Coordinates of C-alpha atoms in Angstrom, one line a residue:
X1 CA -54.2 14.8 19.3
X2 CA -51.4 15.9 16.6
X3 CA -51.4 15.1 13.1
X4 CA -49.0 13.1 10.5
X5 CA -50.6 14.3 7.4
X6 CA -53.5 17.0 8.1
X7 CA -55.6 17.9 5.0
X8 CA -58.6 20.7 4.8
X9 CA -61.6 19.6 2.4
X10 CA -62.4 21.5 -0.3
X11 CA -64.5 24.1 0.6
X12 CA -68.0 24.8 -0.8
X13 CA -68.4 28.6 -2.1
X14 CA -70.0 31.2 1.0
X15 CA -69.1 28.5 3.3
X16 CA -66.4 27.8 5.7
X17 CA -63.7 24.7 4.8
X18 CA -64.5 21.8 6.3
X19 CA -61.4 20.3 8.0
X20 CA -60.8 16.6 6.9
X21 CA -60.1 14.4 10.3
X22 CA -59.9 11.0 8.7
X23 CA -55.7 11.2 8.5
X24 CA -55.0 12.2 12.0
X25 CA -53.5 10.0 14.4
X26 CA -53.3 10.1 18.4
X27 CA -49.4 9.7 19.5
X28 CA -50.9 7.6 23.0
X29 CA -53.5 4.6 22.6
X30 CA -56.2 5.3 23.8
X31 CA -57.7 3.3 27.1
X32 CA -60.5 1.4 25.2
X33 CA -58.6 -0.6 23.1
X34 CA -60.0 -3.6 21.1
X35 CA -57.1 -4.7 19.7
X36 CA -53.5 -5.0 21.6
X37 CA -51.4 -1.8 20.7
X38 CA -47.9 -1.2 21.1
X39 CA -48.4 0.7 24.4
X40 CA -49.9 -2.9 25.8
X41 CA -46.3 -4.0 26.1
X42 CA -44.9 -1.0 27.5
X43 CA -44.8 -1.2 31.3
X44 CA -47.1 1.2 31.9
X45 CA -51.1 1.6 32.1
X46 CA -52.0 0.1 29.2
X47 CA -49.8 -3.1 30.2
X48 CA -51.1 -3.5 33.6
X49 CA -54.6 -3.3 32.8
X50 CA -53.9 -6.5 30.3
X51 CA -52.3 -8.3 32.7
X52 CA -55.3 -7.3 35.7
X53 CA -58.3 -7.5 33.2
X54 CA -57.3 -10.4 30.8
X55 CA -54.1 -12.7 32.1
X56 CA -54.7 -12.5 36.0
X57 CA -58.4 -13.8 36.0
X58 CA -57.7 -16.2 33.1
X59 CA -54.7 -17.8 34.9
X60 CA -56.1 -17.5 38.5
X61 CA -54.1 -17.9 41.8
X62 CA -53.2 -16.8 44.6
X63 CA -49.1 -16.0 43.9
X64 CA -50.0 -14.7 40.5
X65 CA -51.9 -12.0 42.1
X66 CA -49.3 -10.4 43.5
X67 CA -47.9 -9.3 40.8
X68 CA -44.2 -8.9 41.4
X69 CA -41.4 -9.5 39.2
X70 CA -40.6 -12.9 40.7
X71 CA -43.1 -15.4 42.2
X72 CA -41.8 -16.8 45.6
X73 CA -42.5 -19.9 46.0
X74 CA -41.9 -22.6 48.6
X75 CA -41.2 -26.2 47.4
X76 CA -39.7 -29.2 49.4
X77 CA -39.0 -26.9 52.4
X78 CA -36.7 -24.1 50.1
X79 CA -38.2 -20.9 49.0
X80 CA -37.6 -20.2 45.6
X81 CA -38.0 -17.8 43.3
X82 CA -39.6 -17.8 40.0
X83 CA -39.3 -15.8 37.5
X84 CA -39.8 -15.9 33.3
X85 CA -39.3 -13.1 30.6
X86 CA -39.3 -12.4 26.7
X87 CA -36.8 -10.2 25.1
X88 CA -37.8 -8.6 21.6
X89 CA -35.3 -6.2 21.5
X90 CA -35.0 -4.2 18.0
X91 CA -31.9 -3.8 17.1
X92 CA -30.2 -6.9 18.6
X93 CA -26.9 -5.5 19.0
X94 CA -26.5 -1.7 20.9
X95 CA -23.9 0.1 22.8
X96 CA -23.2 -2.1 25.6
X97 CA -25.0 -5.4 25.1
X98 CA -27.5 -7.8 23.2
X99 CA -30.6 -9.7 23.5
X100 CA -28.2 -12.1 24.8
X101 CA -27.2 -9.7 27.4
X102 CA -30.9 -9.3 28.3
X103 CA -32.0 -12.1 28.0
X104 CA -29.9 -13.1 30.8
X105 CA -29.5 -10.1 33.0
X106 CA -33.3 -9.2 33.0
X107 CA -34.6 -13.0 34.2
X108 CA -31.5 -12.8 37.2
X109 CA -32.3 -9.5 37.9
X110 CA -36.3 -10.4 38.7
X111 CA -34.8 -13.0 40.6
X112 CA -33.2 -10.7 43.0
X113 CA -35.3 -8.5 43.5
X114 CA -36.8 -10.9 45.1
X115 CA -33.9 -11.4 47.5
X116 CA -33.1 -14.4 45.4
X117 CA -29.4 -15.3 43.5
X118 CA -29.9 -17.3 40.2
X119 CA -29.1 -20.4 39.8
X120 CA -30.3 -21.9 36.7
X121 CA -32.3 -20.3 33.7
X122 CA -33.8 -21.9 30.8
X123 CA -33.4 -20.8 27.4
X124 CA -35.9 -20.5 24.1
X125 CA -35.0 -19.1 20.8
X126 CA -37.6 -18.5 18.4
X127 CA -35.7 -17.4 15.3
X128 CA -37.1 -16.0 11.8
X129 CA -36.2 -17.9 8.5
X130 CA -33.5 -16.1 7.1
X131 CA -31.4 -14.7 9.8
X132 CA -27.9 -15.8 9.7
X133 CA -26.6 -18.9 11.6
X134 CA -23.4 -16.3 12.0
X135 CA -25.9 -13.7 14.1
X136 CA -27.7 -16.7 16.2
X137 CA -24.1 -17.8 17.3
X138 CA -23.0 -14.1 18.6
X139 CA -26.5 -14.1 20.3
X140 CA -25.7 -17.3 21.9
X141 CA -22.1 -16.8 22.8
X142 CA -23.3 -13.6 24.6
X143 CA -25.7 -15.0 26.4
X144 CA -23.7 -17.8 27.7
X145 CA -20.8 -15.1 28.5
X146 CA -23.3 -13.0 30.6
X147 CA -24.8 -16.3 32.6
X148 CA -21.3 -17.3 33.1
X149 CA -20.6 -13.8 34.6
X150 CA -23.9 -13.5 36.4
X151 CA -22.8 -17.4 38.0
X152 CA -25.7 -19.0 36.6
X153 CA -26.4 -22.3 34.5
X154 CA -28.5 -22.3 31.1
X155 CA -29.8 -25.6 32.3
X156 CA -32.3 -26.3 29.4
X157 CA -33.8 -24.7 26.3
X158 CA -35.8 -24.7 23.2
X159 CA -35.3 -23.8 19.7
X160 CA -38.9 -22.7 17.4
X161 CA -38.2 -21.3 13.8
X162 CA -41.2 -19.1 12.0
X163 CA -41.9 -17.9 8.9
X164 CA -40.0 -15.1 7.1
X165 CA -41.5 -12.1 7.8
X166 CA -43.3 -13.3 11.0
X167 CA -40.6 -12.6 13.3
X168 CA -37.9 -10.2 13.4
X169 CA -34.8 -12.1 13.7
X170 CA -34.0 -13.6 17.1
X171 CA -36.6 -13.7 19.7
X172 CA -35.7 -15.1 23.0
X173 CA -37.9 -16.4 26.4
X174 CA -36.0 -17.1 29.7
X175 CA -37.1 -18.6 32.8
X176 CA -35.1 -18.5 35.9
X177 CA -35.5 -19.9 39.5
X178 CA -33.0 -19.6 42.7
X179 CA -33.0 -19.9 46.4
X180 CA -34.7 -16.3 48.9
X181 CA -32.6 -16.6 52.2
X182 CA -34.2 -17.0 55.3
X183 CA -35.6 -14.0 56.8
X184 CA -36.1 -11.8 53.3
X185 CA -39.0 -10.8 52.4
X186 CA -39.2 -8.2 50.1
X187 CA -42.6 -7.1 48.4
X188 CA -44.3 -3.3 48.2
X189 CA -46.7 -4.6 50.5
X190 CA -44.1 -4.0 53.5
X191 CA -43.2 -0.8 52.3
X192 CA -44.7 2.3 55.4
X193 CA -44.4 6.0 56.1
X194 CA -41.0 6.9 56.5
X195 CA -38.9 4.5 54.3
X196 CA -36.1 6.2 52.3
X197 CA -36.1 5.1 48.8
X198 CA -32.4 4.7 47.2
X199 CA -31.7 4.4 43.6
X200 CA -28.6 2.2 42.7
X201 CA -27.3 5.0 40.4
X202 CA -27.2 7.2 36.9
X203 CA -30.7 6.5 35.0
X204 CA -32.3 6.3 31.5
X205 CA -28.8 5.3 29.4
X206 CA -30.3 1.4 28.4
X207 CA -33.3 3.2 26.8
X208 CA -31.4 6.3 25.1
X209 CA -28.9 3.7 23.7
X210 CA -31.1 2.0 22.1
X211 CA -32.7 5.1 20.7
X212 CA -29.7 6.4 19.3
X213 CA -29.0 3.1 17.2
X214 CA -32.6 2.8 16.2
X215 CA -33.0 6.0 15.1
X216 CA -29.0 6.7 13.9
X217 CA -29.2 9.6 16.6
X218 CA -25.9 11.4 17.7
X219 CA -25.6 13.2 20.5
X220 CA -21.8 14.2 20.7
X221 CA -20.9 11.1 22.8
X222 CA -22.0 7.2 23.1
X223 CA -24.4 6.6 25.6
X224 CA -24.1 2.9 26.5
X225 CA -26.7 1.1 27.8
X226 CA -26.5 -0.2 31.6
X227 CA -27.1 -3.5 31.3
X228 CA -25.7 -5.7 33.9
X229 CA -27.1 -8.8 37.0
X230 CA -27.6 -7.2 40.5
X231 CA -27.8 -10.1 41.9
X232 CA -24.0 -9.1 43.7
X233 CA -25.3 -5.7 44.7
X234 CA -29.0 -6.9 46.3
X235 CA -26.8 -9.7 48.5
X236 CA -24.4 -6.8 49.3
X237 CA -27.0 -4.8 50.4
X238 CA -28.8 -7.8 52.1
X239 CA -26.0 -8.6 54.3
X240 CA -26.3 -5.4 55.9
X241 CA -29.9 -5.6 56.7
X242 CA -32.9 -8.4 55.2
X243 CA -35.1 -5.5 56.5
X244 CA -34.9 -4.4 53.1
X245 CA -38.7 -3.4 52.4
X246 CA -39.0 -3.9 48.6
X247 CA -36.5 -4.6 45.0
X248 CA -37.5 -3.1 42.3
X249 CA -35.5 -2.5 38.9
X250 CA -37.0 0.3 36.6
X251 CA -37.2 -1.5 33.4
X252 CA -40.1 -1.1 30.7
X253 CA -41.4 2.7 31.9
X254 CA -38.8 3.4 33.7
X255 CA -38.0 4.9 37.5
X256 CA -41.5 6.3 37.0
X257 CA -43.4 2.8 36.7
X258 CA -41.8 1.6 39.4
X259 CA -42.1 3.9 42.0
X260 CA -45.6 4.0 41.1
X261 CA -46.5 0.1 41.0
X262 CA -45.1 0.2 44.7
X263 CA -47.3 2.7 45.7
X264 CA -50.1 1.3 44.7
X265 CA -49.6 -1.4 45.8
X266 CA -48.1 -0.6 49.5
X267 CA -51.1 2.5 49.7
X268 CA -48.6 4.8 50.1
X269 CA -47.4 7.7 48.9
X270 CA -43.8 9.0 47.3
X271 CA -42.0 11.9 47.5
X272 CA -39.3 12.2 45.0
X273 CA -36.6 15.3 45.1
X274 CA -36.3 15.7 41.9
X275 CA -32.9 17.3 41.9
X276 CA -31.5 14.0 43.5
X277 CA -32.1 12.0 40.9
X278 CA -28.8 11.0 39.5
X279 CA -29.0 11.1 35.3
X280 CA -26.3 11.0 33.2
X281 CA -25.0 15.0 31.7
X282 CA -25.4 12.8 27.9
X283 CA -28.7 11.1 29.2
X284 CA -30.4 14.3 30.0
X285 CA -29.0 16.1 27.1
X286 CA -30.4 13.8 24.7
X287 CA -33.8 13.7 26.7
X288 CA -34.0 17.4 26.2
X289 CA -33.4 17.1 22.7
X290 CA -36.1 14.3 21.9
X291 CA -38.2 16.1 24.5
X292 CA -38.3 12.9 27.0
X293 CA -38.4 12.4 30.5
X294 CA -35.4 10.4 32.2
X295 CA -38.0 9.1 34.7
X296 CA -39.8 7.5 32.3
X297 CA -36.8 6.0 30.2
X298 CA -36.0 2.4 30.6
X299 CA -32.9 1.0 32.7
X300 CA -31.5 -2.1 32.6
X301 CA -29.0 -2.5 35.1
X302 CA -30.5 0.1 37.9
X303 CA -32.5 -1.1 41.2
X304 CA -34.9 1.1 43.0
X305 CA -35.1 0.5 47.4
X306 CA -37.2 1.3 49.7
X307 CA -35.4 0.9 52.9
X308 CA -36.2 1.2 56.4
X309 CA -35.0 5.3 57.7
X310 CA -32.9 3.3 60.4
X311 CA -30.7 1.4 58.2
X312 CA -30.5 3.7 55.0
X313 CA -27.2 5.2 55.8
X314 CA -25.5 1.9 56.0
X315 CA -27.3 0.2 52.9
X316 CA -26.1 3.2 51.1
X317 CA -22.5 2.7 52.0
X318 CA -22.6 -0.7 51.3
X319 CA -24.1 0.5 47.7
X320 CA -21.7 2.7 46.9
X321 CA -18.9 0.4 47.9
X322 CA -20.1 -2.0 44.9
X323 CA -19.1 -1.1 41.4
X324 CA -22.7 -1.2 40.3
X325 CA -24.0 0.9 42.9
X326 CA -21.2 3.4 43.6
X327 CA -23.8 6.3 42.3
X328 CA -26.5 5.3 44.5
X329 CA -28.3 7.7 46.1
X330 CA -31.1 8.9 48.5
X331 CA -34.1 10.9 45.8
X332 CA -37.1 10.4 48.4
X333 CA -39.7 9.1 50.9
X334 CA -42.5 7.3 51.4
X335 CA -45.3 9.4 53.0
X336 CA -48.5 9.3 54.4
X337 CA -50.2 11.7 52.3
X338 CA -51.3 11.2 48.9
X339 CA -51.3 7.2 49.2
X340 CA -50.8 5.6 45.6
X341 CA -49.4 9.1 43.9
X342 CA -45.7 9.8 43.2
X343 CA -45.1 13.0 43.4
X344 CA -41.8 15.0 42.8
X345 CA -40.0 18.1 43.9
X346 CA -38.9 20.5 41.7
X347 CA -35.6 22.8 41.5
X348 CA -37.6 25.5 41.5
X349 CA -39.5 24.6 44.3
X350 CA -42.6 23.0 42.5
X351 CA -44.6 19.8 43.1
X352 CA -45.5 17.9 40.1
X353 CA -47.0 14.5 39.6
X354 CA -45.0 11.9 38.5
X355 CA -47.8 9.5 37.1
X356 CA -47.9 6.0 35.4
X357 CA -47.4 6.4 32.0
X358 CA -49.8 5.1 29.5
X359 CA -47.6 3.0 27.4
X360 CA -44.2 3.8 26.4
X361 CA -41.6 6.5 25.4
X362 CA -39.9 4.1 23.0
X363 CA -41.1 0.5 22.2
X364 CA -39.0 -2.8 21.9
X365 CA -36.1 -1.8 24.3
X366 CA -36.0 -5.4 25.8

């Protein structure tokens, strides 16, 4: 527990002061929540036991269950993907993209990490009375600039307005749905002892961008965030191999929530070497700084892999040979031991635990 504004009572005369508790606050939610907190749309604990304990039984179903990024389906005789998101991004403008940056990249990116390239979204705008017609139409013209570059159609969409001061300016759901090729079948289920796990490159700049706009933070240089499709770098690294084990991109809670989703759900363990990690010399400074932990910092444009040992040198190449995986590297393995714990290697030659974190280092960053 830590304080905002700690008082002490006044004391009676011969006796101790009484120390008044009723304006501290706890900087985590805690587990027992009655109402929905911040930390419920984080990515981490919090959000998973919503989605287990409230969404999951009230929905039902067998593909929900799984709980991946993208449902694969099978319609007609085609496997599809399936995938939906919301993007409440505050502010909606940062280094290196917009809402309508996410709102595109983060649908086609749960799309392929399903093996699957996008091929049509739909769109819904819900939009606060007030904002400028002027801000909706750079919102838009980005996102139809980053579906055109991603090669996907905005097939359909919706338009809601609500209230002033029941919004925040631009809100924006998309839904996206595209073809898995035969033979891929990538879920942490398949992941086993031994797999390598790559990450595509640098982490933690979407998450520190946004920060530094939010908060009007400088930290000597602009740290943009990553945002970008994969869907080129997962078909790149599919035509090596469809023996790819599992996709996963680090989003809400970062390289940390999603190496520990997969072992959970695969009953394995992870092994991280910590000094392997690639983070950006601006990234880590500012983590430092704000005291966070680039593990737990949210990516937009990064995918995590757990690859069989026998073709991780050659995905790797073909990574690296991509423009958005030419920092890709090798931070770990999936082990036996400790099945459903992420644990990391220090420089110093320590273990620590790399656990799921309860909410989030910094809300609103998609």
């Amino acid at each position: 527990m830590n304080t905002t504004t700690a008082t002490t009572a006044t004391a009676v005369p011969g006796e101790p002061a009484v120390l008044d508790l009723t304006a501290w606050t706890c900087p985590a939610p805690l587990r027992d929540q009655p109402r929905v907190v911040m930390g419920h749309g984080g990515g981490g604990a919090l959000s998973a036991e919503l989605v287990q304990h409230v969404f999951a039984p009230g929905y039902g179903g067998d593909i929900l269950a799984q709980l991946t990024d993208s449902a694969v389906v099978s319609l007609g005789g085609a496997r599809l993907a399936f995938s939906t998101d919301s993007y409440v991004v505050r502010p909606l403008f940062f280094p290196g993209g917009s809402i309508g940056d996410l709102a595109v990249n983060g649908t086609v990116n749960d799309l392929a990490m399903s093996g699957a390239r996008a091929a049509y979204l739909s769109c819904g705008f819900i939009l606060e009375e007030g904002v400028e017609v002027s801000v909706v139409a750079r919102v838009a013209n980005a996102l139809g600039a980053a579906a055109r570059a991603a090669g996907v159609e905005v097939a359909t969409g919706d338009t809601k307005v609500v209230d002033a001061g029941h919004g925040d300016g631009i809100f924006i759901n998309t839904a996206g749905i595209g073809l898995v090729p035969a033979g891929v079948d990538l879920r942490p289920q398949r992941v086993v002892p031994g797999d390598v796990v790559i990450v595509s490159g640098a982490i933690g700049a979407h998450g520190v961008a946004i920060m530094s706009v939010r908060e009007g933070l400088e930290f000597g240089v602009e740290i943009e965030s990553d945002c970008a499709a994969l869907g080129g770098l997962v078909e790149t690294m599919l035509a090596v191999t469809p023996d790819l084990h599992v996709l996963r991109d680090p989003t809400r809670g970062g390289l940390a929530a999603a190496l520990n989703e997969i072992a959970t759900a695969s009953g394995t363990g992870v092994v991280l070497q910590e000094r392997d990690i690639p983070v950006p010399p601006a990234v880590a400074n500012a983590c430092a700084v704000l005291g966070l932990d680039p593990m737990y910092v949210a990516n937009e444009g990064k995918l995590v892999a757990f690859v069989p040992r026998e073709h991780a040198e050659a995905v790797l190449d073909s990574m690296r040979a991509h423009p958005l995986g030419a920092e890709a590297a090798v931070i770990g393995e999936a082990v036996e031991a400790h099945p459903g714990m992420v644990v990391a290697r220090t420089g110093l030659g320590g273990t620590r635990v790399v656990d799921l974190p309860i909410g989030e280092q910094l809300p609103r960053i998609c």
